[in-house]
PDB file of C-alpha atoms in Angstrom:
ATOM      1  CA  MET P1441     -53.612  11.428 -25.213  1.00  0.00           C
ATOM      2  CA  ALA P1442     -57.717  10.353 -25.979  1.00  0.00           C
ATOM      3  CA  SER P1443     -59.778  11.906 -28.544  1.00  0.00           C
ATOM      4  CA  LEU P1444     -63.088  13.794 -27.606  1.00  0.00           C
ATOM      5  CA  SER P1445     -64.870  11.102 -29.203  1.00  0.00           C
ATOM      6  CA  SER P1446     -63.214   8.295 -27.299  1.00  0.00           C
ATOM      7  CA  LEU P1447     -63.865  10.099 -24.053  1.00  0.00           C
ATOM      8  CA  MET P1448     -67.697  10.287 -25.252  1.00  0.00           C
ATOM      9  CA  LYS P1449     -68.291   6.836 -25.295  1.00  0.00           C
ATOM     10  CA  GLY P1450     -68.562   6.301 -21.665  1.00  0.00           C
ATOM     11  CA  GLY P1451     -70.236   7.467 -19.290  1.00  0.00           C
ATOM     12  CA  SER P1452     -72.975   6.710 -16.778  1.00  0.00           C
ATOM     13  CA  LEU P1453     -75.528   6.221 -19.637  1.00  0.00           C
ATOM     14  CA  ALA P1454     -72.855   3.097 -21.468  1.00  0.00           C
ATOM     15  CA  GLY P1455     -73.070   1.797 -16.959  1.00  0.00           C
ATOM     16  CA  GLU P1456     -70.279   3.286 -16.235  1.00  0.00           C
ATOM     17  CA  ARG P1457     -70.661   4.845 -12.388  1.00  0.00           C
ATOM     18  CA  TYR P1458     -68.050   7.965 -12.152  1.00  0.00           C
ATOM     19  CA  ARG P1459     -66.817   8.576  -8.803  1.00  0.00           C
ATOM     20  CA  VAL P1460     -67.936  12.092  -6.770  1.00  0.00           C
ATOM     21  CA  ILE P1461     -67.641  14.121  -3.865  1.00  0.00           C
ATOM     22  CA  VAL P1462     -69.620  17.041  -4.092  1.00  0.00           C
ATOM     23  CA  SER P1463     -68.244  20.325  -2.717  1.00  0.00           C
ATOM     24  CA  THR P1464     -71.141  23.273  -2.328  1.00  0.00           C
ATOM     25  CA  ASP P1465     -71.199  26.279  -0.363  1.00  0.00           C
ATOM     26  CA  ILE P1466     -74.906  25.321  -0.721  1.00  0.00           C
ATOM     27  CA  GLY P1467     -76.716  28.507   1.920  1.00  0.00           C
ATOM     28  CA  GLY P1468     -76.972  31.967   2.196  1.00  0.00           C
ATOM     29  CA  SER P1469     -79.373  34.352  -0.873  1.00  0.00           C
ATOM     30  CA  ASP P1470     -78.954  32.427  -3.362  1.00  0.00           C
ATOM     31  CA  PRO P1471     -81.451  29.824  -3.896  1.00  0.00           C
ATOM     32  CA  ASP P1472     -78.716  28.536  -7.539  1.00  0.00           C
ATOM     33  CA  ASP P1473     -76.998  26.186  -4.958  1.00  0.00           C
ATOM     34  CA  LEU P1474     -80.179  24.237  -2.781  1.00  0.00           C
ATOM     35  CA  GLN P1475     -81.400  23.854  -6.631  1.00  0.00           C
ATOM     36  CA  SER P1476     -77.743  22.410  -7.479  1.00  0.00           C
ATOM     37  CA  MET P1477     -78.288  19.675  -4.773  1.00  0.00           C
ATOM     38  CA  VAL P1478     -81.968  18.908  -5.065  1.00  0.00           C
ATOM     39  CA  HIS P1479     -80.765  18.382  -9.104  1.00  0.00           C
ATOM     40  CA  TYR P1480     -77.457  16.105  -8.539  1.00  0.00           C
ATOM     41  CA  LEU P1481     -79.914  13.898  -6.361  1.00  0.00           C
ATOM     42  CA  LEU P1482     -82.264  13.475  -8.758  1.00  0.00           C
ATOM     43  CA  TYR P1483     -79.974  11.824 -10.937  1.00  0.00           C
ATOM     44  CA  SER P1484     -77.919  10.332  -8.599  1.00  0.00           C
ATOM     45  CA  ASP P1485     -78.906   6.341  -9.680  1.00  0.00           C
ATOM     46  CA  LEU P1486     -76.252   6.939 -12.597  1.00  0.00           C
ATOM     47  CA  PHE P1487     -73.312   7.907 -10.000  1.00  0.00           C
ATOM     48  CA  ASP P1488     -71.005   6.428  -6.894  1.00  0.00           C
ATOM     49  CA  THR P1489     -71.283   9.308  -4.860  1.00  0.00           C
ATOM     50  CA  GLU P1490     -68.407   9.441  -2.022  1.00  0.00           C
ATOM     51  CA  GLY P1491     -68.805  12.637  -0.223  1.00  0.00           C
ATOM     52  CA  LEU P1492     -71.597  15.570   0.277  1.00  0.00           C
ATOM     53  CA  ILE P1493     -69.041  18.249   1.798  1.00  0.00           C
ATOM     54  CA  SER P1494     -70.500  22.022   2.589  1.00  0.00           C
ATOM     55  CA  SER P1495     -67.113  23.748   1.822  1.00  0.00           C
ATOM     56  CA  PRO P1496     -68.128  27.919   1.813  1.00  0.00           C
ATOM     57  CA  TRP P1497     -66.135  30.842   2.337  1.00  0.00           C
ATOM     58  CA  GLY P1498     -67.755  31.829   5.523  1.00  0.00           C
ATOM     59  CA  ALA P1499     -70.304  30.037   8.097  1.00  0.00           C
ATOM     60  CA  GLY P1500     -70.976  26.067   7.857  1.00  0.00           C
ATOM     61  CA  ARG P1501     -73.322  25.049   5.957  1.00  0.00           C
ATOM     62  CA  LYS P1502     -73.808  21.786   6.436  1.00  0.00           C
ATOM     63  CA  ASN P1503     -77.495  21.880   8.124  1.00  0.00           C
ATOM     64  CA  ASP P1504     -79.299  22.633   4.671  1.00  0.00           C
ATOM     65  CA  ILE P1505     -77.152  20.039   2.403  1.00  0.00           C
ATOM     66  CA  LEU P1506     -79.021  17.757   5.161  1.00  0.00           C
ATOM     67  CA  ALA P1507     -82.689  20.149   4.326  1.00  0.00           C
ATOM     68  CA  VAL P1508     -82.333  18.521   1.053  1.00  0.00           C
ATOM     69  CA  ILE P1509     -81.403  14.972   2.013  1.00  0.00           C
ATOM     70  CA  ASP P1510     -84.290  14.826   4.263  1.00  0.00           C
ATOM     71  CA  ALA P1511     -86.659  16.848   1.167  1.00  0.00           C
ATOM     72  CA  TYR P1512     -85.038  13.654  -0.776  1.00  0.00           C
ATOM     73  CA  ALA P1513     -86.158  11.017   1.938  1.00  0.00           C
ATOM     74  CA  LYS P1514     -90.165  11.771   1.410  1.00  0.00           C
ATOM     75  CA  ASP P1515     -89.573  10.414  -2.335  1.00  0.00           C
ATOM     76  CA  TYR P1516     -86.499   8.268  -2.734  1.00  0.00           C
ATOM     77  CA  SER P1517     -89.835   5.245  -2.294  1.00  0.00           C
ATOM     78  CA  ASN P1518     -90.433   5.973  -5.781  1.00  0.00           C
ATOM     79  CA  LEU P1519     -87.389   7.142  -6.660  1.00  0.00           C
ATOM     80  CA  ILE P1520     -86.508   3.700  -6.234  1.00  0.00           C
ATOM     81  CA  LYS P1521     -89.296   2.107  -8.540  1.00  0.00           C
ATOM     82  CA  HIS P1522     -87.676   3.245 -11.139  1.00  0.00           C
ATOM     83  CA  SER P1523     -84.019   2.503 -10.768  1.00  0.00           C
ATOM     84  CA  SER P1524     -82.362   0.857  -7.418  1.00  0.00           C
ATOM     85  CA  THR P1525     -78.898   2.487  -7.511  1.00  0.00           C
ATOM     86  CA  TYR P1526     -80.335   5.219  -5.752  1.00  0.00           C
ATOM     87  CA  PRO P1527     -78.318   6.007  -3.063  1.00  0.00           C
ATOM     88  CA  THR P1528     -79.917   6.266   0.337  1.00  0.00           C
ATOM     89  CA  PRO P1529     -81.285   8.665   2.609  1.00  0.00           C
ATOM     90  CA  ASP P1530     -78.752   7.153   5.288  1.00  0.00           C
ATOM     91  CA  TYR P1531     -76.387   6.653   3.472  1.00  0.00           C
ATOM     92  CA  LEU P1532     -76.375   9.759   2.333  1.00  0.00           C
ATOM     93  CA  ARG P1533     -76.280  12.032   5.299  1.00  0.00           C
ATOM     94  CA  SER P1534     -73.490   9.352   6.514  1.00  0.00           C
ATOM     95  CA  ILE P1535     -71.080  10.718   4.000  1.00  0.00           C
ATOM     96  CA  THR P1536     -72.118  14.522   4.091  1.00  0.00           C
ATOM     97  CA  LYS P1537     -69.590  16.375   6.112  1.00  0.00           C
ATOM     98  CA  GLN P1538     -68.231  20.121   7.163  1.00  0.00           C
ATOM     99  CA  THR P1539     -65.257  21.609   6.164  1.00  0.00           C
ATOM    100  CA  GLY P1540     -63.429  23.099   9.210  1.00  0.00           C
ATOM    101  CA  THR P1541     -65.458  21.264  11.978  1.00  0.00           C
ATOM    102  CA  GLU P1542     -65.223  18.061  10.921  1.00  0.00           C
TER     103      GLU P1542
END
């Protein structure tokens, strides 16, 4: 088993990009998932995002993820000035899925 110190040496700050799938129950009356999605997209240049999945226990909320991506799209031209590895809004839309319906 790897030691904690050896695990901490890697990661995005060391130039390693991790593949990530985000599963969220975004939507409803609790804003924390919406805020978390915004926060994730601001750091998405550090990851290889493979999927954004709406997976609530009730009715679906894929449109809530798409709304966050629409806001991200407005800032995208500024974001890529700081890092060329931000995923495009179109790419993010293409990997956004809804559990149970797609």
